[in-house]
Each structure stands twice: as C-alpha cells, then as structure tokens.
Amino acid sequence: LNNIQGNIDGIAKAVTKTDDITKSTTKNLTSSLKNINLDSVINNLTRGYRTIEKLTKGFVDYVEDLNLLKVAFGDTADEAKQFVENIADITGYDEATLVRMTATFRQLTSTLGLANKDADLLSKNLSKMALDISSLYNLDLGTAQYALQGALTAQPRSIKTHTGADITQDTLQAELARLGIDRKVKSLNQAENAIITYMSIERQLINSNGDLARTIEQPANMLRVFTEQIKKAGRSIGNLFIPVIQTVIPYLTAFLM
C-alpha cells in the first residue's frame, strides 16, 4: 500500500509539474503573439511582394508582348519573331522592346486595311525606320515609333516636329505625281494613304536609312544599347523568380484575405 501511495503521489507531482509547464508555455506564447505587430508583418510581406513584382515585370511583359506578336502576325508570327531576333543581334536592343514595337506596327497596318503580306512588310520596315530615326535625330525609340504611328493615321505634327518630314496633303499629292499615279489624295483609302505616306517619309528621310548601323559606336547609341542590355538582364533575373511567385503567391493571397 505504501508503494502504491508513493506511485500515486509521484504521478500527482508529475501532473502538477506538467500543468505548470503548460501554463508557462501558454503564457509565453500569448506574450509573444502580443508582441507581434500584425500590421508590420503585412507591410513587410507587401514590400517583399512589390520587390519581386518589379523584378518579374519585365519578363511578364515580354510574355504578353510575344502573345501580341503572335496575334498580330498570325500565321507569319514565327517569321516576325526571327526578324526581331535578327535585329536584336545586330543592334544590341532588347528583344522585348523590338517585339512590342513590331507587333504594335503590325496591329496598326492591319487596322488601316493593308493585306496581310503588305502589312507584314510595312510593319517590319517601320520598325527599322524607327530605329534609324531614333539614332539620327537622337530621339527615344518610343518617340520615333509614336511619330511614325501618328504619320500613318493622318497626324503629321509629331513627325514634322521631330524630323522635319512634311506629310501634308500637298506633299502627298506631289508624291503621287512623282510616282506617275494620276489620282487625288482625297480619293485614296486608308491603306493606300498609309503606303504613300510611308514612301514620302522614306524619301524625305533617306539620310536616316541605316544610321543606327553606321553610328552604333557613337556615345548616344552606345548608351541606348547599354540601357537595353540592362533591361534584358533585369528580365532574365525576373525570370528566376517566376517559380517562386507561382508557389508563394497563392499562400500570400490566402493569408491577406
């Protein structure tokens, strides 16, 4: 009986000790949770997400631009992609920049009513022209692109301001006469007007043809290429974070909800 009583007393002491440990642990956990600033945690998670978002934005945008190229060129998208890759290799420009520009030109030429083959050719020529105009007139590539887009849609101010090219109705009428076409500018449809406008700009800015290739080693162009290479490097780094985002974002979303 004494042994039994001793065992019972030992068990009772052990239970009491366990209970004390449990209470102490609970108290410590409660204290720790009180010390955690939930707003701070959420803010840190948000900052981390935004950092990763910035790093991956270039890659995500590139994927979207490739899709635009595919949609714009349709069956000839592979040829367009090869064209862009060749230009990127020659000039040092980031492929993503060229994909977006060429796809946008292709969308525009299609909207203006050009047949697919003509639209493909004109959009590629416009991309090369934008690069050369940017080089010769020391313009941001986007500025050169928008000037050409405006010119094709009867908005002559930008191309006139940045390059001096005149595409008023009188100039286009003279261009038709030079080509031996006996028609009035007013009688041209959108597609015909776009083609004659391009031809007029090409003739007026003939000195810009191939300027980027000729002056690629000049400081301004070297700086442009350097900037494009930084974009390319950033896109490559962002690509590394895509698997992380695909894994983590669902959990962060669930947590924040």
PDB file of C-alpha atoms in Angstrom:
ATOM      1  CA  LEU A   1       0.000   0.000   0.000  1.00  0.00           C
ATOM      2  CA  ASN A   2       2.823   2.363   0.812  1.00  0.00           C
ATOM      3  CA  ASN A   3       4.340   1.688  -2.602  1.00  0.00           C
ATOM      4  CA  ILE A   4       1.006   2.329  -4.304  1.00  0.00           C
ATOM      5  CA  GLN A   5       0.549   5.553  -2.362  1.00  0.00           C
ATOM      6  CA  GLY A   6       4.071   6.622  -3.329  1.00  0.00           C
ATOM      7  CA  ASN A   7       3.336   5.997  -7.006  1.00  0.00           C
ATOM      8  CA  ILE A   8       0.127   7.966  -6.764  1.00  0.00           C
ATOM      9  CA  ASP A   9       1.977  10.858  -5.126  1.00  0.00           C
ATOM     10  CA  GLY A  10       4.648  10.731  -7.855  1.00  0.00           C
ATOM     11  CA  ILE A  11       2.037  10.781 -10.579  1.00  0.00           C
ATOM     12  CA  ALA A  12       0.271  13.689  -8.926  1.00  0.00           C
ATOM     13  CA  LYS A  13       3.505  15.664  -8.741  1.00  0.00           C
ATOM     14  CA  ALA A  14       4.272  14.897 -12.395  1.00  0.00           C
ATOM     15  CA  VAL A  15       0.823  16.026 -13.473  1.00  0.00           C
ATOM     16  CA  THR A  16       1.194  19.196 -11.425  1.00  0.00           C
ATOM     17  CA  LYS A  17       4.606  19.859 -12.988  1.00  0.00           C
ATOM     18  CA  THR A  18       3.245  19.226 -16.485  1.00  0.00           C
ATOM     19  CA  ASP A  19       0.349  21.557 -15.831  1.00  0.00           C
ATOM     20  CA  ASP A  20       2.765  24.269 -14.657  1.00  0.00           C
ATOM     21  CA  ILE A  21       4.880  23.823 -17.812  1.00  0.00           C
ATOM     22  CA  THR A  22       1.754  24.013 -19.992  1.00  0.00           C
ATOM     23  CA  LYS A  23       0.602  27.189 -18.276  1.00  0.00           C
ATOM     24  CA  SER A  24       4.063  28.713 -18.591  1.00  0.00           C
ATOM     25  CA  THR A  25       4.277  27.813 -22.286  1.00  0.00           C
ATOM     26  CA  THR A  26       0.818  29.213 -22.963  1.00  0.00           C
ATOM     27  CA  LYS A  27       1.727  32.396 -21.155  1.00  0.00           C
ATOM     28  CA  ASN A  28       4.940  32.776 -23.156  1.00  0.00           C
ATOM     29  CA  LEU A  29       3.152  32.138 -26.472  1.00  0.00           C
ATOM     30  CA  THR A  30       0.456  34.638 -25.592  1.00  0.00           C
ATOM     31  CA  SER A  31       3.072  37.202 -24.667  1.00  0.00           C
ATOM     32  CA  SER A  32       4.940  36.584 -27.935  1.00  0.00           C
ATOM     33  CA  LEU A  33       1.784  36.935 -30.023  1.00  0.00           C
ATOM     34  CA  LYS A  34       1.013  40.210 -28.274  1.00  0.00           C
ATOM     35  CA  ASN A  35       4.452  41.483 -29.202  1.00  0.00           C
ATOM     36  CA  ILE A  36       3.923  40.686 -32.890  1.00  0.00           C
ATOM     37  CA  ASN A  37       2.720  43.684 -34.866  1.00  0.00           C
ATOM     38  CA  LEU A  38       0.378  42.229 -37.463  1.00  0.00           C
ATOM     39  CA  ASP A  39       0.422  45.444 -39.493  1.00  0.00           C
ATOM     40  CA  SER A  40       4.195  45.272 -39.617  1.00  0.00           C
ATOM     41  CA  VAL A  41       4.087  41.677 -40.842  1.00  0.00           C
ATOM     42  CA  ILE A  42       1.608  42.557 -43.574  1.00  0.00           C
ATOM     43  CA  ASN A  43       3.646  45.615 -44.594  1.00  0.00           C
ATOM     44  CA  ASN A  44       6.822  43.538 -44.840  1.00  0.00           C
ATOM     45  CA  LEU A  45       5.048  40.903 -46.899  1.00  0.00           C
ATOM     46  CA  THR A  46       3.633  43.597 -49.173  1.00  0.00           C
ATOM     47  CA  ARG A  47       7.049  45.205 -49.641  1.00  0.00           C
ATOM     48  CA  GLY A  48       8.545  41.828 -50.437  1.00  0.00           C
ATOM     49  CA  TYR A  49       5.826  41.144 -52.976  1.00  0.00           C
ATOM     50  CA  ARG A  50       6.305  44.526 -54.642  1.00  0.00           C
ATOM     51  CA  THR A  51      10.052  43.952 -54.895  1.00  0.00           C
ATOM     52  CA  ILE A  52       9.512  40.590 -56.579  1.00  0.00           C
ATOM     53  CA  GLU A  53       6.822  42.135 -58.786  1.00  0.00           C
ATOM     54  CA  LYS A  54       9.269  44.780 -60.036  1.00  0.00           C
ATOM     55  CA  LEU A  55      11.896  42.142 -60.743  1.00  0.00           C
ATOM     56  CA  THR A  56       9.472  39.961 -62.680  1.00  0.00           C
ATOM     57  CA  LYS A  57       7.567  42.714 -64.501  1.00  0.00           C
ATOM     58  CA  GLY A  58       9.969  42.759 -67.444  1.00  0.00           C
ATOM     59  CA  PHE A  59       9.617  39.031 -68.008  1.00  0.00           C
ATOM     60  CA  VAL A  60       5.836  39.069 -67.571  1.00  0.00           C
ATOM     61  CA  ASP A  61       5.503  41.986 -70.012  1.00  0.00           C
ATOM     62  CA  TYR A  62       7.724  40.161 -72.500  1.00  0.00           C
ATOM     63  CA  VAL A  63       5.454  37.111 -72.397  1.00  0.00           C
ATOM     64  CA  GLU A  64       2.448  39.349 -73.045  1.00  0.00           C
ATOM     65  CA  ASP A  65       4.241  41.127 -75.904  1.00  0.00           C
ATOM     66  CA  LEU A  66       5.117  37.791 -77.506  1.00  0.00           C
ATOM     67  CA  ASN A  67       1.447  36.919 -77.376  1.00  0.00           C
ATOM     68  CA  LEU A  68       0.629  40.255 -79.040  1.00  0.00           C
ATOM     69  CA  LEU A  69       3.168  39.468 -81.773  1.00  0.00           C
ATOM     70  CA  LYS A  70       1.556  36.068 -82.296  1.00  0.00           C
ATOM     71  CA  VAL A  71      -1.929  37.556 -82.513  1.00  0.00           C
ATOM     72  CA  ALA A  72      -0.864  40.468 -84.746  1.00  0.00           C
ATOM     73  CA  PHE A  73       1.088  38.410 -87.293  1.00  0.00           C
ATOM     74  CA  GLY A  74      -0.973  35.235 -87.130  1.00  0.00           C
ATOM     75  CA  ASP A  75       0.457  32.576 -89.425  1.00  0.00           C
ATOM     76  CA  THR A  76       3.653  34.560 -90.015  1.00  0.00           C
ATOM     77  CA  ALA A  77       4.422  35.085 -86.308  1.00  0.00           C
ATOM     78  CA  ASP A  78       7.466  32.792 -86.426  1.00  0.00           C
ATOM     79  CA  GLU A  79       8.948  34.832 -89.278  1.00  0.00           C
ATOM     80  CA  ALA A  80       8.275  38.031 -87.334  1.00  0.00           C
ATOM     81  CA  LYS A  81       9.960  36.560 -84.251  1.00  0.00           C
ATOM     82  CA  GLN A  82      13.004  35.663 -86.352  1.00  0.00           C
ATOM     83  CA  PHE A  83      13.067  39.201 -87.773  1.00  0.00           C
ATOM     84  CA  VAL A  84      13.064  40.644 -84.255  1.00  0.00           C
ATOM     85  CA  GLU A  85      15.823  38.294 -83.097  1.00  0.00           C
ATOM     86  CA  ASN A  86      17.997  39.275 -86.072  1.00  0.00           C
ATOM     87  CA  ILE A  87      17.529  42.988 -85.384  1.00  0.00           C
ATOM     88  CA  ALA A  88      18.290  42.430 -81.695  1.00  0.00           C
ATOM     89  CA  ASP A  89      21.516  40.601 -82.556  1.00  0.00           C
ATOM     90  CA  ILE A  90      22.625  43.347 -84.951  1.00  0.00           C
ATOM     91  CA  THR A  91      21.702  46.375 -82.832  1.00  0.00           C
ATOM     92  CA  GLY A  92      22.017  45.127 -79.255  1.00  0.00           C
ATOM     93  CA  TYR A  93      18.488  46.270 -78.436  1.00  0.00           C
ATOM     94  CA  ASP A  94      16.468  44.198 -76.007  1.00  0.00           C
ATOM     95  CA  GLU A  95      14.316  41.749 -77.912  1.00  0.00           C
ATOM     96  CA  ALA A  96      11.323  42.675 -75.751  1.00  0.00           C
ATOM     97  CA  THR A  97      11.469  46.303 -76.945  1.00  0.00           C
ATOM     98  CA  LEU A  98      11.541  45.238 -80.576  1.00  0.00           C
ATOM     99  CA  VAL A  99       8.781  42.647 -80.169  1.00  0.00           C
ATOM    100  CA  ARG A 100       6.417  45.219 -78.702  1.00  0.00           C
ATOM    101  CA  MET A 101       7.190  47.845 -81.347  1.00  0.00           C
ATOM    102  CA  THR A 102       6.928  45.492 -84.325  1.00  0.00           C
ATOM    103  CA  ALA A 103       3.708  43.931 -83.036  1.00  0.00           C
ATOM    104  CA  THR A 104       2.179  47.389 -82.499  1.00  0.00           C
ATOM    105  CA  PHE A 105       3.082  48.461 -86.044  1.00  0.00           C
ATOM    106  CA  ARG A 106       1.563  45.237 -87.362  1.00  0.00           C
ATOM    107  CA  GLN A 107      -1.662  45.861 -85.498  1.00  0.00           C
ATOM    108  CA  LEU A 108      -1.794  49.380 -86.927  1.00  0.00           C
ATOM    109  CA  THR A 109      -1.154  48.375 -90.536  1.00  0.00           C
ATOM    110  CA  SER A 110      -3.810  45.705 -90.266  1.00  0.00           C
ATOM    111  CA  THR A 111      -6.287  48.210 -88.858  1.00  0.00           C
ATOM    112  CA  LEU A 112      -5.576  50.518 -91.785  1.00  0.00           C
ATOM    113  CA  GLY A 113      -6.725  47.779 -94.139  1.00  0.00           C
ATOM    114  CA  LEU A 114      -3.490  46.523 -95.683  1.00  0.00           C
ATOM    115  CA  ALA A 115      -3.410  42.953 -96.942  1.00  0.00           C
ATOM    116  CA  ASN A 116      -1.536  40.553 -94.666  1.00  0.00           C
ATOM    117  CA  LYS A 117       1.597  40.326 -96.807  1.00  0.00           C
ATOM    118  CA  ASP A 118       1.796  44.102 -97.226  1.00  0.00           C
ATOM    119  CA  ALA A 119       1.052  44.673 -93.545  1.00  0.00           C
ATOM    120  CA  ASP A 120       3.849  42.272 -92.551  1.00  0.00           C
ATOM    121  CA  LEU A 121       6.374  44.017 -94.786  1.00  0.00           C
ATOM    122  CA  LEU A 122       5.380  47.554 -93.841  1.00  0.00           C
ATOM    123  CA  SER A 123       5.415  46.845 -90.099  1.00  0.00           C
ATOM    124  CA  LYS A 124       8.966  45.453 -90.317  1.00  0.00           C
ATOM    125  CA  ASN A 125      10.122  48.404 -92.426  1.00  0.00           C
ATOM    126  CA  LEU A 126       8.555  50.824 -89.959  1.00  0.00           C
ATOM    127  CA  SER A 127      10.407  49.132 -87.094  1.00  0.00           C
ATOM    128  CA  LYS A 128      13.742  49.546 -88.871  1.00  0.00           C
ATOM    129  CA  MET A 129      12.848  53.125 -89.788  1.00  0.00           C
ATOM    130  CA  ALA A 130      12.017  53.942 -86.150  1.00  0.00           C
ATOM    131  CA  LEU A 131      15.425  52.631 -85.034  1.00  0.00           C
ATOM    132  CA  ASP A 132      17.242  54.744 -87.622  1.00  0.00           C
ATOM    133  CA  ILE A 133      15.192  57.870 -86.893  1.00  0.00           C
ATOM    134  CA  SER A 134      15.878  57.424 -83.199  1.00  0.00           C
ATOM    135  CA  SER A 135      19.600  57.192 -83.951  1.00  0.00           C
ATOM    136  CA  LEU A 136      19.894  60.086 -86.420  1.00  0.00           C
ATOM    137  CA  TYR A 137      17.678  62.555 -84.571  1.00  0.00           C
ATOM    138  CA  ASN A 138      18.761  61.443 -81.091  1.00  0.00           C
ATOM    139  CA  LEU A 139      15.243  60.509 -80.058  1.00  0.00           C
ATOM    140  CA  ASP A 140      13.929  57.970 -77.623  1.00  0.00           C
ATOM    141  CA  LEU A 141      12.807  54.933 -79.624  1.00  0.00           C
ATOM    142  CA  GLY A 142       9.283  55.287 -78.285  1.00  0.00           C
ATOM    143  CA  THR A 143       9.127  58.863 -79.547  1.00  0.00           C
ATOM    144  CA  ALA A 144      10.225  57.786 -83.028  1.00  0.00           C
ATOM    145  CA  GLN A 145       7.677  54.972 -83.002  1.00  0.00           C
ATOM    146  CA  TYR A 146       4.785  57.225 -81.978  1.00  0.00           C
ATOM    147  CA  ALA A 147       5.771  59.811 -84.589  1.00  0.00           C
ATOM    148  CA  LEU A 148       5.526  57.192 -87.327  1.00  0.00           C
ATOM    149  CA  GLN A 149       2.257  55.851 -85.953  1.00  0.00           C
ATOM    150  CA  GLY A 150       0.846  59.370 -85.985  1.00  0.00           C
ATOM    151  CA  ALA A 151       2.021  59.930 -89.541  1.00  0.00           C
ATOM    152  CA  LEU A 152       0.206  56.851 -90.798  1.00  0.00           C
ATOM    153  CA  THR A 153      -3.003  57.955 -89.121  1.00  0.00           C
ATOM    154  CA  ALA A 154      -3.006  61.476 -90.607  1.00  0.00           C
ATOM    155  CA  GLN A 155      -1.455  63.152 -87.555  1.00  0.00           C
ATOM    156  CA  PRO A 156       1.582  64.881 -89.106  1.00  0.00           C
ATOM    157  CA  ARG A 157       2.639  67.176 -86.255  1.00  0.00           C
ATOM    158  CA  SER A 158       4.907  64.742 -84.374  1.00  0.00           C
ATOM    159  CA  ILE A 159       6.892  63.534 -87.389  1.00  0.00           C
ATOM    160  CA  LYS A 160       7.220  67.150 -88.571  1.00  0.00           C
ATOM    161  CA  THR A 161       8.385  68.357 -85.162  1.00  0.00           C
ATOM    162  CA  HIS A 162      10.963  65.643 -84.601  1.00  0.00           C
ATOM    163  CA  THR A 163      12.321  65.056 -88.109  1.00  0.00           C
ATOM    164  CA  GLY A 164      11.108  67.875 -90.369  1.00  0.00           C
ATOM    165  CA  ALA A 165       9.275  65.425 -92.650  1.00  0.00           C
ATOM    166  CA  ASP A 166       6.250  67.026 -94.272  1.00  0.00           C
ATOM    167  CA  ILE A 167       3.272  64.774 -94.986  1.00  0.00           C
ATOM    168  CA  THR A 168       0.602  67.351 -95.648  1.00  0.00           C
ATOM    169  CA  GLN A 169      -1.878  66.715 -98.441  1.00  0.00           C
ATOM    170  CA  ASP A 170       0.105  68.848-100.912  1.00  0.00           C
ATOM    171  CA  THR A 171       3.259  66.831-100.231  1.00  0.00           C
ATOM    172  CA  LEU A 172       1.453  63.538-100.665  1.00  0.00           C
ATOM    173  CA  GLN A 173      -0.143  64.802-103.883  1.00  0.00           C
ATOM    174  CA  ALA A 174       3.323  65.622-105.174  1.00  0.00           C
ATOM    175  CA  GLU A 175       4.474  62.149-104.185  1.00  0.00           C
ATOM    176  CA  LEU A 176       1.687  60.592-106.242  1.00  0.00           C
ATOM    177  CA  ALA A 177       2.678  62.716-109.234  1.00  0.00           C
ATOM    178  CA  ARG A 178       6.327  61.726-108.814  1.00  0.00           C
ATOM    179  CA  LEU A 179       5.293  58.063-108.919  1.00  0.00           C
ATOM    180  CA  GLY A 180       3.168  58.661-112.011  1.00  0.00           C
ATOM    181  CA  ILE A 181      -0.106  57.942-110.219  1.00  0.00           C
ATOM    182  CA  ASP A 182      -2.928  60.074-111.601  1.00  0.00           C
ATOM    183  CA  ARG A 183      -5.140  60.229-108.541  1.00  0.00           C
ATOM    184  CA  LYS A 184      -6.110  62.703-105.862  1.00  0.00           C
ATOM    185  CA  VAL A 185      -5.011  62.135-102.276  1.00  0.00           C
ATOM    186  CA  LYS A 186      -8.616  62.556-101.193  1.00  0.00           C
ATOM    187  CA  SER A 187      -9.594  59.536-103.273  1.00  0.00           C
ATOM    188  CA  LEU A 188      -7.153  57.194-101.537  1.00  0.00           C
ATOM    189  CA  ASN A 189      -8.428  54.710 -98.979  1.00  0.00           C
ATOM    190  CA  GLN A 190      -6.678  54.303 -95.617  1.00  0.00           C
ATOM    191  CA  ALA A 191      -4.359  51.541 -96.790  1.00  0.00           C
ATOM    192  CA  GLU A 192      -3.297  53.456 -99.906  1.00  0.00           C
ATOM    193  CA  ASN A 193      -2.813  56.632 -97.898  1.00  0.00           C
ATOM    194  CA  ALA A 194      -0.622  54.769 -95.384  1.00  0.00           C
ATOM    195  CA  ILE A 195       1.588  53.380 -98.160  1.00  0.00           C
ATOM    196  CA  ILE A 196       2.039  56.700 -99.924  1.00  0.00           C
ATOM    197  CA  THR A 197       2.753  58.388 -96.579  1.00  0.00           C
ATOM    198  CA  TYR A 198       5.421  55.815 -95.758  1.00  0.00           C
ATOM    199  CA  MET A 199       7.018  56.238 -99.181  1.00  0.00           C
ATOM    200  CA  SER A 200       7.067  60.015 -98.789  1.00  0.00           C
ATOM    201  CA  ILE A 201       8.682  59.804 -95.346  1.00  0.00           C
ATOM    202  CA  GLU A 202      11.228  57.279 -96.581  1.00  0.00           C
ATOM    203  CA  ARG A 203      12.219  59.571 -99.450  1.00  0.00           C
ATOM    204  CA  GLN A 204      12.412  62.676 -97.249  1.00  0.00           C
ATOM    205  CA  LEU A 205      14.398  60.923 -94.526  1.00  0.00           C
ATOM    206  CA  ILE A 206      16.632  58.922 -96.833  1.00  0.00           C
ATOM    207  CA  ASN A 207      19.698  60.100 -94.920  1.00  0.00           C
ATOM    208  CA  SER A 208      18.460  58.200 -91.871  1.00  0.00           C
ATOM    209  CA  ASN A 209      18.488  54.824 -93.637  1.00  0.00           C
ATOM    210  CA  GLY A 210      20.970  52.561 -91.863  1.00  0.00           C
ATOM    211  CA  ASP A 211      22.063  55.312 -89.452  1.00  0.00           C
ATOM    212  CA  LEU A 212      21.952  53.064 -86.387  1.00  0.00           C
ATOM    213  CA  ALA A 213      24.262  50.510 -88.004  1.00  0.00           C
ATOM    214  CA  ARG A 214      26.649  53.237 -89.161  1.00  0.00           C
ATOM    215  CA  THR A 215      26.824  55.033 -85.824  1.00  0.00           C
ATOM    216  CA  ILE A 216      26.346  52.160 -83.362  1.00  0.00           C
ATOM    217  CA  GLU A 217      29.649  53.016 -81.646  1.00  0.00           C
ATOM    218  CA  GLN A 218      28.802  56.673 -81.053  1.00  0.00           C
ATOM    219  CA  PRO A 219      28.188  57.575 -77.365  1.00  0.00           C
ATOM    220  CA  ALA A 220      24.436  58.220 -77.696  1.00  0.00           C
ATOM    221  CA  ASN A 221      23.781  54.874 -79.360  1.00  0.00           C
ATOM    222  CA  MET A 222      26.140  53.031 -77.030  1.00  0.00           C
ATOM    223  CA  LEU A 223      24.188  54.441 -74.090  1.00  0.00           C
ATOM    224  CA  ARG A 224      20.892  53.325 -75.655  1.00  0.00           C
ATOM    225  CA  VAL A 225      22.240  49.825 -76.195  1.00  0.00           C
ATOM    226  CA  PHE A 226      23.629  49.737 -72.641  1.00  0.00           C
ATOM    227  CA  THR A 227      20.199  50.691 -71.271  1.00  0.00           C
ATOM    228  CA  GLU A 228      18.577  47.988 -73.390  1.00  0.00           C
ATOM    229  CA  GLN A 229      21.058  45.413 -72.105  1.00  0.00           C
ATOM    230  CA  ILE A 230      20.211  46.370 -68.523  1.00  0.00           C
ATOM    231  CA  LYS A 231      16.540  45.779 -69.334  1.00  0.00           C
ATOM    232  CA  LYS A 232      17.440  42.408 -70.784  1.00  0.00           C
ATOM    233  CA  ALA A 233      19.462  41.458 -67.702  1.00  0.00           C
ATOM    234  CA  GLY A 234      16.606  42.537 -65.435  1.00  0.00           C
ATOM    235  CA  ARG A 235      14.202  40.413 -67.443  1.00  0.00           C
ATOM    236  CA  SER A 236      16.498  37.397 -67.063  1.00  0.00           C
ATOM    237  CA  ILE A 237      16.709  37.919 -63.293  1.00  0.00           C
ATOM    238  CA  GLY A 238      12.951  38.311 -63.081  1.00  0.00           C
ATOM    239  CA  ASN A 239      12.522  35.022 -64.887  1.00  0.00           C
ATOM    240  CA  LEU A 240      14.269  33.277 -61.987  1.00  0.00           C
ATOM    241  CA  PHE A 241      11.584  34.479 -59.579  1.00  0.00           C
ATOM    242  CA  ILE A 242       8.634  33.169 -61.589  1.00  0.00           C
ATOM    243  CA  PRO A 243       8.664  29.691 -59.953  1.00  0.00           C
ATOM    244  CA  VAL A 244       8.828  31.381 -56.530  1.00  0.00           C
ATOM    245  CA  ILE A 245       5.832  33.565 -57.345  1.00  0.00           C
ATOM    246  CA  GLN A 246       3.824  30.615 -58.648  1.00  0.00           C
ATOM    247  CA  THR A 247       4.471  28.792 -55.388  1.00  0.00           C
ATOM    248  CA  VAL A 248       4.200  31.591 -52.832  1.00  0.00           C
ATOM    249  CA  ILE A 249       1.546  33.968 -54.182  1.00  0.00           C
ATOM    250  CA  PRO A 250      -1.447  31.633 -53.566  1.00  0.00           C
ATOM    251  CA  TYR A 251      -0.452  31.376 -49.897  1.00  0.00           C
ATOM    252  CA  LEU A 252       0.119  35.108 -49.543  1.00  0.00           C
ATOM    253  CA  THR A 253      -3.228  35.790 -51.195  1.00  0.00           C
ATOM    254  CA  ALA A 254      -4.967  33.393 -48.839  1.00  0.00           C
ATOM    255  CA  PHE A 255      -3.202  34.967 -45.847  1.00  0.00           C
ATOM    256  CA  LEU A 256      -4.098  38.519 -46.812  1.00  0.00           C
ATOM    257  CA  MET A 257      -7.710  37.547 -47.455  1.00  0.00           C
TER     258      MET A 257
END
